[in-house]
Amino acid sequence: MANSNHQLHERDNTAKLGVKHCLEEFHNSMDCSNYDNTTAEMSSEAITLYGKGEYNLACKIFQQTMEDFGYRPNIGSILPYELSLRDVSTTGQESVTSYSYQRTEFDEGIHCFEDTEYINISDQKDIILATLLFNIGQTRRKMYDFEGAMDCYQRALQTISSVGFSAVCMLVTKTLHNIGKILYKKGRFEESIHVYNLAIEKLNPFAGANPVPLGMTLNCLGVLYYHKSQDDCEIGLKYFQEALKFQIRGLGEMHQLVGTTLNNIGRVFVQQKNFKGAIVCYQKALHIRRICLGDDSIDYAATAFNAAQSLHQEGQLDHALYLYRDFLRVAKVKLETNHRDIAVVLGGIAQIYQKQGKYKSALELYEESINVGRAALGENHFEVAMLLNRLGNFHFERENFDGAIEAYKSGLKIERLVLEPTHPNIIVTLGNIGEIYRESGDYHSAIQSYMEALQLQQDRYGLYHPDTASTYNVIGLAYDQMGDVDHALKNLGTALGLRRKVLGDHHLDVATTLTYLGRILYRKNFVSAAMDLFSEAFEIRKSKLGNDDGDIAFTLYNIGLCHQAQGNYRKAIECYAETLRIEKSVLGENHKDVAMTMYKLGEVYKAMDDFDKALDFFQKTLRIEREAIIEGRDHTSLVRVLVEIGNIHLTKGSLGPMMEAFGEASRILS
């Protein structure tokens, strides 16, 4: 077999002559006395063996049948006939997608036309020969001899190329399907797509009378585009939706193939982040597969798995948990104990337990999922890195920063081994590590991790990209937290410029960076400059979010601070009062942010010598802060409020309440 396109072109004519020569010999040497029931009987015997999985013996009998029939091919010695297949040679490095490799147990609808074909002795000789060649190809494919299978399939197509197509429509279709299947298995998507398109051309004239084969072929094209790339996702969806129409027309709504295609459509919706649409498709597929296959079927379990993940994304945790467990019920019987999808589901259940506050159970399942993943996929697989990252997130949320860093760094090590150097997963993991360091107060290490992520982003995306701008933004925050104002302003200024250029002046991310810059300038006593930035951020957020969003409240609070610092107390009160209204609506009456805003109102009224209103707001603040103490939160704010209340009573000459307030503050501090 040729090892390159160059060799193929050199030997092309010889190959075709070789096939023609063999066929001429076959026709010339055909002994009509052999053209009897023996051929059909031997073929039937081989088909029975094929059905039992005895592929090697079936193959030998098919070949013996063909020899008895008068044709003695040397399978594998002649280059494939190119029936508009371009270069479909089976040599070269195999490239199998991770999905195909990991999930061959589950039906995508690509594995159709798996059976062999019976011989009809009343058929033309070429059709009988082509059928035998097809059957040998089927046995070779089952034995993973893809080169031999491809040779037989294309000999079959050559043999019947002169026969009227209506007589051999399904044989040609099945042959093309199996060629396409082999190319798909090898990751050669473009060539496989070409072959399936040939099948569609052949089937289109017959779609009215028999729409099912066309529907099956359209589904296969959808699978190919689904796996080919994220950019081809929409093309895949169109093929799946068209396939569904033909399948329902030919089979009705409650057929296994319909369930498979619905499951495939759901997977495309997941790629598009349309989880609600995915759930609708998965629920229909789940119902069909339960009825047609039973709830112990691995394909039922696959849809339960898919539906659970989408439900999880949508926050429907109880339903997701039920389906995750339903998947495990089947998978632990049907699959190996250490299987990739079992690891993923264990991790998904752990995430739900984490949200439900069942931290011990969550941690146990995270660790089990990693062990299963390693056993299934090996130590250095990107999905093991994903599971480690989930464990890292668990530790981060539990404020176990050392455990989080350890898990994320273990995942990062794997990602760097198996992914391209600038892969987005590596960038995200570096950002997460930086965030953990920042939250733990190790700002130098945080900045180092962020800078590494920034370099990879610039290498992958260039300077003018939203992700690059976001990293500049967080680097600015880290510098601000470590007290390096100059570097903070520099990086935040860069982030602002990039966000304006890439996203436009009225994007919410622009408002975020304006707010961070404004807060630094406010602390440095550049109040007017800070006010300008806060005001621009307010206009952006108001236009995008309306009047009642939490970010509007936060921005108004910052504007109120500037008015208060400038002595514009009435304007400050207006801002704080509106902030308070939104916060109570969004956060509830007893939230700490509500207490902070009421405290600022108390400060302003005190500055205006309106001690009664000031005292009223301080006392309302005090009530919330006392609840915070009961809940175990920091008592610093409570002491501060008590001191303000004591000072107002001192100013008013109310010595008893003054001593009571100061005394409580003293007891808390001691």
XYZ file of C-alpha atoms in Angstrom:
670
model
C 0.000 0.000 0.000
C 1.286 3.485 -0.763
C 2.813 5.485 2.060
C 2.347 8.993 0.652
C 0.270 11.022 -1.774
C 3.305 11.213 -4.065
C 3.477 7.442 -4.315
C -0.270 7.262 -4.850
C -0.059 9.570 -7.835
C 2.855 7.620 -9.300
C 1.039 4.275 -9.024
C -2.505 5.431 -9.741
C -2.833 4.086 -13.275
C -1.139 0.827 -12.380
C -3.538 0.371 -9.503
C -6.603 0.857 -11.676
C -5.238 -1.436 -14.373
C -4.523 -4.034 -11.681
C -8.113 -4.001 -10.490
C -9.482 -4.119 -14.034
C -7.128 -6.965 -14.905
C -8.330 -8.985 -11.888
C -11.951 -8.394 -12.829
C -11.354 -9.394 -16.433
C -9.729 -12.613 -15.232
C -12.728 -13.217 -12.973
C -15.256 -12.787 -15.799
C -13.202 -14.892 -18.194
C -12.684 -17.742 -15.750
C -16.235 -17.797 -14.341
C -17.632 -21.297 -14.253
C -21.401 -21.037 -14.358
C -21.706 -24.452 -12.752
C -20.481 -22.897 -9.510
C -23.175 -20.268 -9.696
C -25.653 -22.209 -7.541
C -26.992 -22.582 -4.053
C -23.565 -23.558 -2.658
C -22.458 -19.926 -2.814
C -25.501 -18.755 -0.879
C -25.217 -21.572 1.672
C -21.536 -20.925 2.408
C -22.186 -17.218 2.657
C -25.074 -17.839 5.066
C -22.826 -20.030 7.216
C -20.247 -17.223 7.366
C -22.953 -14.698 8.247
C -24.048 -16.893 11.158
C -20.456 -17.065 12.429
C -20.139 -13.286 12.028
C -23.227 -12.841 14.199
C -21.572 -14.984 16.885
C -18.433 -12.852 16.814
C -16.281 -15.507 15.129
C -14.923 -12.994 12.631
C -11.733 -14.784 11.606
C -13.549 -17.985 10.631
C -16.338 -16.006 8.939
C -13.729 -14.146 6.900
C -12.107 -17.389 5.735
C -15.446 -18.821 4.633
C -16.378 -15.630 2.753
C -13.032 -15.749 0.962
C -13.418 -19.486 0.223
C -16.896 -18.771 -1.148
C -15.445 -16.177 -3.467
C -12.699 -18.533 -4.608
C -15.246 -21.302 -5.235
C -17.218 -18.696 -7.120
C -14.245 -18.325 -9.426
C -12.491 -15.199 -8.141
C -9.183 -15.409 -6.261
C -8.204 -11.883 -5.173
C -5.023 -11.121 -3.279
C -6.665 -8.897 -0.670
C -4.478 -6.005 0.354
C -2.005 -6.221 -2.516
C -3.702 -3.711 -4.828
C -4.272 -0.050 -4.175
C -7.904 0.953 -3.563
C -10.019 2.044 -6.490
C -10.675 5.803 -6.244
C -14.419 6.179 -6.781
C -14.282 9.979 -6.301
C -12.841 9.323 -2.853
C -9.751 11.515 -3.323
C -6.940 10.097 -1.152
C -8.520 7.651 1.266
C -5.417 5.548 1.871
C -5.330 4.004 5.318
C -1.619 4.439 5.895
C -0.043 7.213 7.926
C -0.312 8.184 11.562
C -3.658 7.471 13.167
C -5.312 10.417 14.895
C -8.182 9.365 17.114
C -10.143 12.036 18.923
C -10.218 11.791 22.697
C -13.997 11.506 22.643
C -14.018 8.597 20.184
C -11.351 6.834 22.186
C -12.946 7.255 25.575
C -16.596 6.722 24.750
C -16.781 3.987 22.149
C -19.311 2.202 24.374
C -21.972 4.803 23.647
C -24.051 5.075 20.486
C -23.710 8.279 18.472
C -25.451 6.734 15.472
C -22.168 6.411 13.583
C -22.046 2.632 13.970
C -24.849 1.801 11.564
C -24.807 -0.847 8.823
C -22.631 -3.123 10.953
C -24.045 -6.402 9.637
C -23.096 -8.566 6.678
C -25.326 -9.087 3.628
C -27.015 -12.283 2.393
C -26.371 -13.487 -1.158
C -29.267 -13.644 -3.595
C -28.344 -16.192 -6.276
C -30.701 -14.544 -8.743
C -28.614 -11.333 -8.664
C -26.108 -10.384 -11.332
C -22.661 -11.869 -10.891
C -21.084 -8.475 -10.149
C -23.571 -7.862 -7.367
C -22.831 -11.255 -5.779
C -19.091 -10.611 -5.962
C -19.482 -7.083 -4.543
C -21.599 -8.464 -1.692
C -18.920 -11.015 -0.815
C -16.224 -8.326 -0.935
C -18.353 -6.137 1.336
C -18.803 -9.025 3.788
C -15.069 -9.701 3.875
C -14.569 -5.981 4.531
C -16.977 -6.211 7.460
C -15.047 -9.093 9.017
C -11.717 -7.329 8.439
C -13.062 -4.181 10.108
C -14.254 -6.197 13.100
C -10.750 -7.656 13.385
C -9.294 -4.098 13.273
C -7.644 -4.782 9.924
C -8.740 -1.412 8.608
C -6.414 -1.481 5.615
C -7.761 -4.841 4.475
C -11.334 -3.698 5.139
C -10.834 -0.508 3.128
C -9.374 -2.524 0.262
C -12.406 -4.829 0.185
C -14.961 -2.024 0.424
C -13.432 -0.157 -2.477
C -13.113 -3.332 -4.570
C -16.832 -3.815 -3.912
C -17.550 -0.315 -5.198
C -15.363 -0.932 -8.268
C -17.144 -4.197 -8.999
C -20.618 -2.664 -9.070
C -19.653 0.650 -10.670
C -21.201 -0.500 -13.956
C -24.406 -1.888 -12.406
C -27.557 0.242 -12.428
C -27.498 2.068 -9.107
C -31.123 1.414 -8.157
C -30.311 -2.297 -8.023
C -27.475 -1.823 -5.525
C -28.469 1.390 -3.728
C -28.259 -0.011 -0.192
C -25.091 -2.023 -0.839
C -23.292 1.111 -2.066
C -24.682 3.120 0.847
C -23.555 0.560 3.409
C -20.124 0.326 1.809
C -19.659 4.092 1.839
C -20.831 4.221 5.435
C -18.210 1.726 6.520
C -15.452 3.552 4.643
C -16.555 6.779 6.313
C -16.624 5.023 9.683
C -13.007 3.870 9.358
C -11.844 7.331 8.346
C -13.747 8.810 11.315
C -12.148 6.312 13.676
C -8.758 7.408 12.394
C -9.631 11.076 12.967
C -9.596 11.862 9.233
C -12.725 13.968 9.339
C -12.488 15.804 6.018
C -12.150 12.565 4.064
C -14.909 10.914 6.076
C -17.214 13.880 5.445
C -16.527 13.570 1.710
C -17.495 9.886 1.746
C -20.743 10.466 3.651
C -21.622 13.280 1.235
C -21.199 10.785 -1.599
C -23.684 8.536 0.199
C -26.155 11.422 0.463
C -25.854 12.087 -3.272
C -26.724 8.446 -3.942
C -29.599 8.362 -1.441
C -31.351 11.639 -2.220
C -33.369 10.304 -5.190
C -34.790 7.526 -2.999
C -35.492 9.609 0.152
C -39.208 9.868 -0.547
C -39.741 6.134 -0.554
C -37.178 5.281 2.134
C -36.109 8.290 4.237
C -34.360 6.315 7.003
C -30.949 5.665 5.345
C -30.696 9.334 4.418
C -31.537 10.292 7.998
C -28.854 7.924 9.288
C -26.284 9.413 6.904
C -27.156 12.991 7.853
C -26.732 12.036 11.505
C -23.258 10.641 10.753
C -22.284 13.934 9.128
C -23.574 15.743 12.202
C -21.352 13.571 14.414
C -18.320 14.371 12.269
C -18.890 18.124 12.369
C -19.589 17.934 16.105
C -16.168 16.368 16.706
C -14.303 18.275 13.995
C -14.067 21.621 15.783
C -16.004 24.067 17.927
C -16.393 26.330 14.883
C -18.249 23.572 12.988
C -20.735 23.042 15.807
C -23.552 24.923 14.047
C -23.072 22.888 10.860
C -23.352 19.701 12.906
C -26.578 20.936 14.473
C -28.160 21.541 11.064
C -27.308 18.002 9.940
C -28.711 16.522 13.162
C -31.948 18.491 12.845
C -32.351 17.446 9.216
C -31.592 13.835 10.156
C -34.285 13.963 12.821
C -36.933 14.965 10.272
C -36.177 12.012 7.996
C -35.946 9.559 10.889
C -39.278 10.608 12.377
C -40.875 10.477 8.923
C -39.657 6.918 8.368
C -39.699 5.485 11.892
C -42.008 7.574 14.049
C -41.096 9.549 17.164
C -40.432 6.611 19.498
C -37.591 4.856 17.689
C -34.111 4.172 19.008
C -32.466 6.132 16.157
C -34.595 9.179 16.974
C -33.398 8.970 20.570
C -29.784 8.824 19.401
C -30.135 11.900 17.209
C -31.905 13.842 19.984
C -29.021 12.940 22.281
C -26.593 14.266 19.664
C -28.529 17.533 19.316
C -28.372 17.919 23.085
C -24.593 17.618 22.965
C -24.365 20.403 20.369
C -26.542 22.631 22.557
C -24.131 22.003 25.434
C -21.223 23.130 23.253
C -23.216 26.283 22.543
C -23.896 26.777 26.292
C -27.630 26.387 25.588
C -28.225 24.117 28.570
C -31.996 24.643 28.629
C -32.258 23.460 25.012
C -29.973 20.529 25.809
C -32.155 19.467 28.742
C -35.270 19.395 26.528
C -33.517 17.134 23.985
C -31.979 14.885 26.638
C -35.309 14.380 28.407
C -36.940 13.285 25.143
C -34.001 11.005 24.337
C -34.049 9.580 27.855
C -37.738 8.690 27.520
C -37.224 7.038 24.118
C -34.166 5.080 25.232
C -35.898 3.905 28.405
C -38.829 2.585 26.337
C -36.768 1.131 23.473
C -33.669 -0.107 25.276
C -34.568 -0.316 28.952
C -33.113 1.632 31.849
C -30.231 -0.838 32.170
C -28.930 0.078 28.709
C -25.565 1.830 28.484
C -27.085 4.261 25.970
C -29.851 5.143 28.440
C -27.090 5.724 30.990
C -25.157 7.919 28.525
C -28.146 10.215 28.120
C -28.690 10.262 31.888
C -25.043 11.341 32.193
C -25.480 14.112 29.613
C -28.777 15.334 31.070
C -27.312 15.404 34.588
C -24.441 17.619 33.477
C -26.806 20.137 31.856
C -29.148 20.107 34.851
C -26.115 20.676 37.054
C -25.165 23.705 34.945
C -28.679 25.082 35.309
C -28.625 24.656 39.091
C -31.234 21.873 39.168
C -29.094 19.970 41.633
C -31.555 17.411 42.994
C -32.565 16.227 39.523
C -28.933 16.230 38.403
C -27.939 14.165 41.442
C -30.680 11.621 40.687
C -29.475 11.158 37.107
C -25.798 11.045 38.086
C -26.648 8.191 40.443
C -28.767 6.519 37.768
C -25.779 6.611 35.437
C -23.539 5.065 38.095
C -26.115 2.332 38.693
C -25.747 1.174 35.083
C -22.106 2.098 34.493
C -20.755 0.106 37.421
C -22.305 -3.006 35.860
C -21.762 -2.328 32.157
C -18.405 -0.546 32.194
C -15.073 -1.182 33.814
C -14.815 -0.107 37.453
C -12.216 2.473 36.511
C -13.830 4.304 33.624
C -13.435 7.893 32.511
C -17.110 8.757 32.800
C -17.425 7.232 36.259
C -14.622 9.564 37.352
C -16.402 12.569 35.827
C -19.729 11.701 37.479
C -18.118 11.176 40.882
C -16.623 14.653 40.495
C -20.030 16.059 39.525
C -21.696 14.542 42.597
C -18.866 15.940 44.722
C -19.591 19.428 43.346
C -23.257 19.092 44.303
C -22.358 17.905 47.810
C -20.046 20.907 48.065
C -22.890 23.283 47.214
C -25.110 21.509 49.730
C -22.504 21.935 52.473
C -21.724 18.217 52.708
C -18.004 18.918 52.691
C -16.698 15.627 54.062
C -18.648 13.582 51.497
C -17.619 16.006 48.752
C -13.919 15.690 49.570
C -14.118 11.885 49.632
C -15.754 11.832 46.193
C -13.289 14.337 44.711
C -10.420 12.105 45.805
C -12.175 8.966 44.532
C -12.854 10.622 41.165
C -9.155 11.455 40.784
C -8.126 7.885 41.626
C -10.625 6.450 39.120
C -9.539 8.966 36.490
C -5.882 8.064 36.924
C -6.669 4.359 36.696
C -8.800 4.881 33.577
C -6.715 7.427 31.695
C -3.233 7.317 33.197
C -1.421 9.797 35.422
C -0.904 12.382 32.692
C -4.245 13.020 31.018
C -5.935 16.383 30.644
C -9.149 15.084 32.238
C -7.190 14.061 35.341
C -5.954 17.657 35.413
C -9.587 18.811 35.236
C -10.485 16.626 38.229
C -7.508 17.999 40.185
C -8.649 21.532 39.373
C -12.075 20.725 40.805
C -10.395 19.549 43.996
C -8.371 22.766 44.017
C -11.545 24.825 43.773
C -13.048 22.860 46.664
C -10.056 23.630 48.894
C -10.087 27.291 47.781
C -13.729 27.744 48.750
C -12.970 26.092 52.089
C -10.058 28.575 52.471
C -7.579 25.700 52.592
C -5.165 27.642 50.411
C -2.258 25.198 50.758
C -4.459 22.293 49.617
C -5.818 24.398 46.749
C -2.338 25.373 45.523
C -1.165 21.761 45.698
C -4.117 20.482 43.653
C -3.955 23.236 41.030
C -0.184 22.872 40.611
C -0.577 19.111 40.149
C -3.166 19.802 37.449
C -0.939 22.450 35.863
C 1.966 20.006 35.655
C -0.211 17.571 33.691
C -1.629 20.299 31.439
C 1.872 21.424 30.515
C 2.813 17.859 29.618
C -0.178 17.059 27.402
C -1.462 20.378 26.038
C 0.064 22.934 23.722
C 2.114 25.590 25.607
C -0.459 28.363 25.196
C -3.570 26.220 25.686
C -6.451 28.144 27.358
C -6.642 25.542 30.159
C -3.058 26.341 31.190
C -3.842 30.056 31.195
C -6.950 29.533 33.339
C -5.068 27.344 35.827
C -2.296 29.923 36.180
C -4.954 32.569 36.802
C -6.596 30.396 39.452
C -3.265 29.842 41.191
C -2.693 33.600 41.129
C -6.130 34.179 42.649
C -5.412 31.748 45.495
C -2.129 33.477 46.270
C -3.888 36.864 46.191
C -6.641 35.713 48.536
C -4.048 34.271 50.924
C -2.115 37.568 50.953
C 0.930 36.309 49.006
C 0.789 39.101 46.462
C 4.277 38.573 45.022
C 3.479 34.957 44.106
C 0.060 36.050 42.799
C 1.620 38.616 40.474
C 4.202 36.094 39.282
C 1.445 33.630 38.330
C -0.676 36.341 36.695
C 2.324 37.579 34.688
C 2.991 34.073 33.408
C -0.650 33.776 32.336
C -0.420 37.219 30.706
C 2.572 36.194 28.598
C 0.754 33.102 27.332
C -2.344 35.184 26.527
C -0.305 37.654 24.521
C 1.407 34.786 22.670
C -1.943 33.154 21.899
C -4.327 36.087 21.440
C -2.149 39.169 21.095
C -2.322 42.316 23.201
C -5.772 43.447 22.126
C -7.965 40.730 23.582
C -10.540 40.788 26.415
C -8.696 38.080 28.380
C -5.412 39.970 28.180
C -7.157 43.093 29.471
C -8.704 41.111 32.352
C -5.290 39.858 33.448
C -3.844 43.376 33.420
C -6.820 44.355 35.557
C -6.235 41.676 38.209
C -2.482 42.392 38.254
C -3.397 45.991 39.052
C -5.592 44.814 41.934
C -2.772 42.666 43.349
C -0.333 45.585 43.238
C -2.924 47.775 44.945
C -3.407 45.210 47.701
C 0.337 45.028 48.354
C 0.469 48.836 48.554
C 2.323 49.510 45.275
C 0.038 52.238 43.991
C 2.198 53.240 41.028
C 2.217 49.730 39.529
C -1.464 49.352 40.357
C -2.375 52.512 38.450
C -0.116 51.518 35.547
C -1.675 48.065 35.083
C -5.234 49.239 35.646
C -4.629 52.064 33.162
C -3.431 49.507 30.597
C -6.483 47.354 31.292
C -8.784 50.347 30.831
C -7.188 51.298 27.515
C -7.409 47.730 26.201
C -11.007 47.310 27.325
C -12.053 50.565 25.675
C -10.373 49.514 22.422
C -11.531 45.896 22.390
C -14.949 46.149 24.051
C -15.981 49.760 23.490
C -16.424 52.644 25.938
C -19.783 51.466 27.223
C -18.955 47.895 28.246
C -19.508 46.727 31.821
C -15.877 45.611 32.094
C -14.848 49.206 31.350
C -17.061 50.306 34.262
C -15.339 47.765 36.521
C -11.852 49.082 35.762
C -13.033 52.691 36.102
C -14.318 51.800 39.578
C -11.024 50.218 40.673
C -9.054 53.230 39.434
C -11.517 55.575 41.137
C -11.127 53.862 44.503
C -7.318 54.171 44.369
C -7.535 57.857 43.447
C -10.082 58.415 46.215
C -7.736 56.886 48.787
C -4.915 59.100 47.460
C -7.224 62.097 48.027
C -7.702 62.850 44.317
C -11.396 63.095 45.017
C -12.473 65.083 41.946
C -10.676 62.673 39.601
C -12.207 59.728 41.429
C -15.662 61.318 41.141
C -15.263 61.604 37.364
C -14.382 57.916 37.077
C -17.221 56.794 39.366
C -19.690 58.941 37.452
C -18.682 57.415 34.099
C -18.964 53.938 35.591
C -22.421 54.831 36.907
C -23.670 55.923 33.482
C -22.398 52.717 31.854
C -23.942 50.474 34.501
C -27.245 52.349 34.526
C -27.576 51.991 30.753
C -26.804 48.258 30.916
C -28.318 47.174 34.220
C -31.161 49.574 35.014
C -31.759 51.291 38.357
C -32.033 48.379 40.770
C -28.871 46.315 40.326
C -26.347 45.689 43.087
C -23.529 47.211 41.019
C -25.557 50.414 40.682
C -25.793 50.547 44.487
C -22.025 50.028 44.825
C -21.277 52.823 42.330
C -23.687 55.247 43.995
C -22.032 54.455 47.311
C -18.635 55.420 45.856
C -20.067 58.678 44.454
C -21.559 59.341 47.888
C -18.108 58.930 49.454
C -16.722 61.604 47.110
C -19.560 64.024 47.900
C -19.056 63.398 51.597
C -15.296 64.036 51.320
C -16.001 67.296 49.453
C -18.538 68.426 52.040
C -21.498 68.074 49.670
C -23.569 66.413 52.371
C -26.995 66.698 50.733
C -25.743 65.019 47.573
C -23.996 62.410 49.676
C -27.285 61.671 51.479
C -29.103 61.327 48.147
C -26.528 58.804 46.929
C -26.465 56.825 50.192
C -30.263 56.788 50.444
C -30.622 55.362 46.928
C -27.853 52.872 47.664
C -29.727 51.796 50.788
C -32.976 51.307 48.872
C -31.335 49.035 46.293
C -29.331 47.080 48.874
C -32.380 46.319 50.992
C -34.213 45.127 47.894
C -31.363 43.005 46.533
C -29.575 41.847 49.687
C -32.191 41.997 52.427
C -32.638 44.199 55.504
C -29.827 42.678 57.571
C -26.933 42.434 55.128
C -23.542 43.823 56.134
C -23.571 46.204 53.137
C -26.875 47.640 54.377
C -25.233 48.236 57.770
C -22.259 49.974 56.128
C -24.474 52.335 54.125
C -26.570 53.227 57.174
C -23.336 53.909 59.081
C -22.263 56.371 56.334
C -25.644 58.091 56.539
C -25.102 58.408 60.288
C -21.676 59.966 59.640
C -23.094 62.552 57.217
C -25.955 63.561 59.512
C -23.473 63.828 62.389
C -21.267 66.098 60.240
C -24.379 68.235 59.606
C -25.015 68.364 63.385
C -28.304 66.527 62.924
C -27.562 64.266 65.888
C -31.021 62.753 66.180
C -30.974 61.381 62.610
C -27.356 60.384 63.016
C -28.188 58.468 66.190
C -31.145 56.785 64.492
C -28.963 55.437 61.670
C -26.168 54.390 64.046
C -28.644 52.464 66.204
C -30.100 50.708 63.150
C -26.567 49.813 62.167
C -25.917 48.548 65.692
C -28.827 46.106 65.489
C -27.412 44.490 62.312
C -23.875 44.404 63.697
C -25.039 42.631 66.857
C -26.596 39.931 64.635
C -23.229 39.640 62.926
C -21.543 38.945 66.267
C -24.047 36.137 66.920
C -23.168 34.661 63.520
C -19.481 34.758 64.423
C -18.394 37.636 62.169
C -15.743 40.222 63.034
C -16.671 42.579 65.905
C -14.597 45.568 64.731
C -17.551 47.250 63.018
C -19.719 46.809 66.124
C -17.141 48.598 68.299
C -16.891 51.420 65.772
C -20.667 51.971 65.829
C -20.791 51.897 69.647
C -18.071 54.539 69.792
C -20.035 56.794 67.404
C -23.190 56.327 69.492
C -21.223 57.116 72.656
C -19.777 60.282 71.087
C -23.222 61.543 70.065
C -24.566 60.974 73.584
C -21.500 62.788 74.931
C -22.197 65.732 72.622
C -25.831 65.786 73.753
C -24.818 65.461 77.422
C -26.564 62.105 77.850
C -24.011 60.585 80.197
C -25.881 57.362 81.023
C -26.329 56.173 77.427
C -22.809 57.384 76.679
C -21.300 55.223 79.446
C -23.421 52.281 78.350
C -22.157 52.509 74.751
C -18.505 53.039 75.699
C -18.704 50.279 78.299
C -20.034 47.722 75.810
C -17.313 48.660 73.323
C -14.667 48.252 76.030
C -15.980 44.821 77.042
C -15.923 43.614 73.423
C -12.340 44.781 72.942
C -11.184 43.152 76.164
